[in-house]
Coordinates of C-alpha atoms and ligand atoms in Angstrom, one line a residue:
R1 CA 11.9 7.9 10.8
T2 CA 8.8 10.1 10.7
Y3 CA 6.7 7.0 11.5
A4 CA 8.8 5.9 14.5
L5 CA 9.1 9.5 15.9
A6 CA 5.3 10.0 15.7
K7 CA 4.9 7.0 18.1
E8 CA 7.2 8.4 20.7
L9 CA 5.5 8.8 24.1
A10 CA 7.5 11.9 25.1
L11 CA 6.2 13.7 22.0
G12 CA 2.6 12.9 22.7
G13 CA 2.6 9.7 20.5
K14 CA 0.7 6.6 21.5
G15 CA 3.7 4.3 21.8
C16 CA 3.5 0.6 21.3
D17 CA 0.3 -0.9 22.8
L18 CA 1.8 -4.4 22.9
H19 CA 4.8 -3.4 25.0
E20 CA 3.9 -1.1 27.8
G21 CA 6.1 1.9 28.2
A22 CA 7.9 1.3 24.9
D23 CA 7.8 3.9 22.1
V24 CA 8.1 1.4 19.3
C25 CA 8.6 -2.4 18.8
T26 CA 10.3 -4.4 16.0
D27 CA 7.3 -6.4 14.9
S28 CA 6.7 -5.3 11.3
K29 CA 3.0 -6.2 11.6
H30 CA 2.6 -4.0 14.6
C31 CA 5.1 -1.1 14.7
Q32 CA 8.1 -1.0 12.4
A33 CA 10.2 -3.7 10.7
W34 CA 13.7 -4.2 12.0
Q35 CA 16.3 -6.7 11.2
S36 CA 19.8 -7.1 12.6
V37 CA 23.0 -7.0 10.5
E38 CA 23.3 -10.8 10.9
E39 CA 19.7 -11.4 9.8
L40 CA 20.2 -9.2 6.8
K41 CA 23.4 -11.0 5.8
G42 CA 21.4 -14.3 5.9
K43 CA 18.6 -12.7 3.8
W44 CA 20.7 -10.9 1.2
G45 CA 23.7 -13.2 0.9
E46 CA 26.2 -11.9 -1.6
N47 CA 24.2 -8.8 -2.1
F48 CA 24.6 -7.7 1.5
E49 CA 27.3 -5.1 1.0
K50 CA 25.6 -3.5 -1.9
Y51 CA 22.1 -3.3 -0.3
Y52 CA 23.5 -2.3 3.1
S53 CA 25.6 0.5 1.8
K54 CA 22.6 1.8 -0.2
I55 CA 20.4 1.9 2.9
S56 CA 23.1 3.4 5.1
Q57 CA 23.7 6.1 2.5
A58 CA 20.0 6.9 2.4
V59 CA 19.7 7.0 6.2
D60 CA 22.9 9.1 6.7
S61 CA 22.1 11.6 3.9
T62 CA 18.7 12.4 5.4
R63 CA 19.8 12.2 9.0
G64 CA 17.5 14.2 11.4
L65 CA 14.9 15.0 8.7
V66 CA 11.2 14.2 9.1
M67 CA 8.0 14.9 7.2
V68 CA 5.4 17.2 8.6
Y69 CA 2.0 18.6 7.5
Q70 CA 0.9 21.7 9.3
D71 CA 3.6 21.2 11.9
A72 CA 2.5 17.6 12.7
L73 CA 4.4 14.5 11.8
I74 CA 2.7 12.7 9.0
L75 CA 1.5 9.1 8.6
P76 CA 4.0 8.1 5.8
V77 CA 2.2 5.1 4.4
Y78 CA 3.5 3.4 1.3
H79 CA 3.0 0.4 -1.0
A80 CA 4.8 -1.5 -3.7
I81 CA 2.9 -0.7 -7.0
S82 CA -0.1 1.7 -7.3
G83 CA -1.0 0.6 -10.8
G84 CA -0.5 4.0 -12.4
R85 CA -2.4 6.2 -9.9
T86 CA -2.3 6.3 -6.1
E87 CA -5.4 6.3 -3.9
N88 CA -7.2 9.1 -1.9
S89 CA -7.0 7.9 1.8
E90 CA -10.7 8.1 2.3
D91 CA -11.4 5.7 -0.6
V92 CA -9.4 3.0 1.2
W93 CA -9.7 3.8 5.0
Q94 CA -12.7 6.1 5.3
K95 CA -10.6 8.8 6.9
K96 CA -9.7 11.8 4.7
I97 CA -6.1 12.8 5.2
P98 CA -5.1 16.0 3.4
Y99 CA -1.7 14.9 2.2
L100 CA -2.7 11.4 1.0
R101 CA -4.2 12.4 -2.3
S102 CA -4.5 10.5 -5.6
V103 CA -1.6 11.3 -7.9
V104 CA -0.5 9.7 -11.2
S105 CA 2.4 7.4 -10.7
P106 CA 4.1 6.6 -14.0
G107 CA 6.9 4.1 -14.8
E108 CA 5.7 1.2 -12.6
E109 CA 5.1 -1.1 -15.5
V110 CA 8.6 -2.5 -15.2
A111 CA 7.6 -4.2 -12.0
S112 CA 7.2 -8.0 -12.5
K113 CA 4.0 -7.9 -10.3
Y114 CA 2.5 -4.8 -12.1
K115 CA 0.0 -7.1 -13.7
T116 CA -1.0 -10.5 -12.3
T117 CA -3.8 -13.0 -12.9
V118 CA -5.6 -15.4 -10.7
V119 CA -7.5 -18.2 -12.4
V120 CA -10.3 -20.0 -10.6
S121 CA -12.8 -22.5 -11.9
Q122 CA -16.4 -21.2 -12.1
A123 CA -17.4 -23.8 -9.4
E124 CA -14.7 -22.6 -7.0
F125 CA -15.6 -19.0 -7.7
V126 CA -19.2 -19.5 -6.7
K127 CA -18.2 -21.7 -3.7
K128 CA -15.9 -19.1 -2.3
L129 CA -18.5 -16.3 -2.7
K130 CA -21.2 -18.4 -1.0
E131 CA -18.9 -19.2 1.9
R132 CA -18.7 -15.5 2.5
Q133 CA -22.3 -14.8 1.7
P134 CA -24.5 -17.9 2.2
S135 CA -27.6 -16.0 1.0
L136 CA -26.0 -15.4 -2.5
K137 CA -28.0 -16.9 -5.4
L138 CA -25.5 -17.7 -8.1
T139 CA -24.8 -20.6 -10.3
S140 CA -21.8 -21.4 -12.5
N141 CA -23.6 -20.3 -15.7
N142 CA -23.2 -16.7 -16.9
I143 CA -21.3 -15.6 -13.9
L144 CA -19.9 -12.5 -15.7
S145 CA -23.4 -11.2 -16.6
E146 CA -24.2 -11.4 -12.9
I147 CA -21.4 -9.0 -12.0
K148 CA -22.7 -5.5 -12.1
N149 CA -22.4 -2.0 -10.7
I150 CA -18.7 -2.0 -10.3
E151 CA -17.9 1.2 -8.4
R152 CA -14.3 2.3 -8.7
T153 CA -12.1 4.8 -6.9
Q154 CA -10.2 7.7 -8.6
A155 CA -7.3 5.3 -8.9
G156 CA -9.4 2.6 -10.5
H157 CA -9.6 0.2 -7.6
V158 CA -12.9 -1.5 -6.9
K159 CA -14.8 0.0 -4.0
T160 CA -17.9 -2.1 -4.3
L161 CA -19.6 -4.4 -6.9
K162 CA -22.7 -6.4 -7.1
I163 CA -22.6 -10.1 -7.8
G164 CA -26.0 -11.7 -8.2
D165 CA -28.1 -10.0 -5.5
V166 CA -25.3 -9.3 -3.1
T167 CA -23.0 -6.2 -2.8
F168 CA -19.4 -7.1 -2.1
E169 CA -16.5 -4.7 -1.2
G170 CA -13.5 -4.8 -3.4
K171 CA -11.4 -5.7 -0.3
E172 CA -13.5 -8.8 0.3
I173 CA -12.9 -10.0 -3.2
K174 CA -9.2 -9.3 -2.8
E175 CA -9.1 -11.4 0.4
L176 CA -11.2 -14.2 -0.9
F177 CA -9.1 -14.8 -4.0
G178 CA -5.7 -13.7 -2.6
L179 CA -5.4 -10.8 -5.1
N180 CA -2.5 -8.3 -4.9
S181 CA -4.8 -5.3 -5.0
T182 CA -8.4 -4.2 -5.4
N183 CA -7.7 -3.0 -9.0
F184 CA -9.2 -6.0 -10.8
T185 CA -11.3 -7.0 -13.8
F186 CA -13.0 -10.3 -14.6
S187 CA -13.0 -12.4 -17.8
E188 CA -13.9 -15.9 -18.8
Q189 CA -11.7 -18.7 -20.2
K190 CA -13.6 -21.9 -20.9
D191 CA -14.8 -23.0 -17.5
D192 CA -12.5 -20.6 -15.6
I193 CA -12.9 -17.1 -14.3
V194 CA -9.8 -15.1 -14.9
I195 CA -9.2 -12.2 -12.5
T196 CA -6.7 -9.7 -13.8
V197 CA -5.1 -7.5 -11.2
I198 CA -3.1 -4.3 -11.6
G199 CA -0.7 -3.1 -8.9
Y200 CA 0.3 -4.4 -5.5
G201 CA -0.8 -3.1 -2.1
H202 CA -3.3 -0.6 -0.8
G203 CA -2.3 2.1 -3.2
V204 CA -2.2 4.9 -0.6
G205 CA 0.8 7.3 -0.2
M206 CA 4.1 6.6 -1.9
S207 CA 4.5 3.9 -4.5
Q208 CA 7.9 2.3 -4.2
Y209 CA 8.2 1.5 -7.9
G210 CA 6.8 4.9 -8.8
A211 CA 9.4 6.6 -6.5
N212 CA 12.2 4.5 -8.1
A213 CA 11.0 5.6 -11.5
L214 CA 11.0 9.3 -10.5
A215 CA 14.5 8.9 -9.0
K216 CA 15.8 7.3 -12.2
D217 CA 14.3 10.4 -13.9
G218 CA 16.6 12.6 -11.8
K219 CA 14.1 13.7 -9.1
K220 CA 15.6 14.2 -5.6
F221 CA 14.3 12.5 -2.5
D222 CA 12.5 15.6 -1.2
E223 CA 10.8 16.1 -4.6
I224 CA 9.6 12.5 -4.6
L225 CA 8.3 12.6 -1.1
K226 CA 6.5 15.9 -1.7
Y227 CA 5.0 14.5 -4.8
Y228 CA 3.5 11.4 -3.1
Y229 CA 2.7 13.3 0.2
Q230 CA 1.0 16.4 -1.1
G231 CA 1.5 19.7 0.8
I232 CA 4.1 18.4 3.3
E233 CA 7.3 20.0 4.5
I234 CA 10.6 18.2 5.3
V235 CA 12.1 19.7 8.4
K236 CA 14.8 18.9 11.0
I237 CA 13.6 17.0 14.1
E238 CA 15.3 19.6 16.3
D239 CA 13.5 22.5 14.7
L240 CA 10.2 20.6 15.1
L241 CA 10.9 20.1 18.8
K242 CA 11.9 23.7 19.3
G243 CA 8.6 24.7 17.8
K244 CA 10.2 26.4 14.8
H245 CA 7.9 24.4 12.6
Ligands
LIG301 ZN1 4.6 -2.5 18.7

């Protein structure tokens, strides 16, 4: 709701740049995900009633509420699994956003994708890196000893690392090998390189598994949001529009 409202043209938002004059579109990659009741029935099958009533309840019980920081709607980004600690915004996207701070996020270990591994042969590992960086000098021998200077964020995700004589960004490695996050380590197993990955997603803002753990711990929705979005307030849209906030 905060995200959709922030795009509204009448409120000074940018709207949807793919659909002229529109505030928001239903393309999840562009604006905001949206699915019809029929689509959801097809997707959830026999769980439809259960999931739909849960979502309806959440929407109804927070009706009209939005998140603001210093009287402005926030950018309420989220991800699936932080890996135990969320990211500072500037460590992922350069821009420092005051409410997107690194906080510990316990209880995520129950997620099936908390820890995943990707196994590639040494030859494939070298090939993929060279496709990206043709100048890279690297052979299949002693790959691990050629990986140096791993610089990590506060959350433990890889910012940059040096392989051979080339510096790569953690994001590049994530893309090249299809990793779930940039929080990874390398090990060797016979002729293979094993990449062990912790967490799922960019790690900024609210962790969905972390939020679920806090809720199971008895925390209320506002306490959870204020934990993952530091220093924010939750206000009524009408009060925001009247300038009371
Ligand atoms: Zn759009």
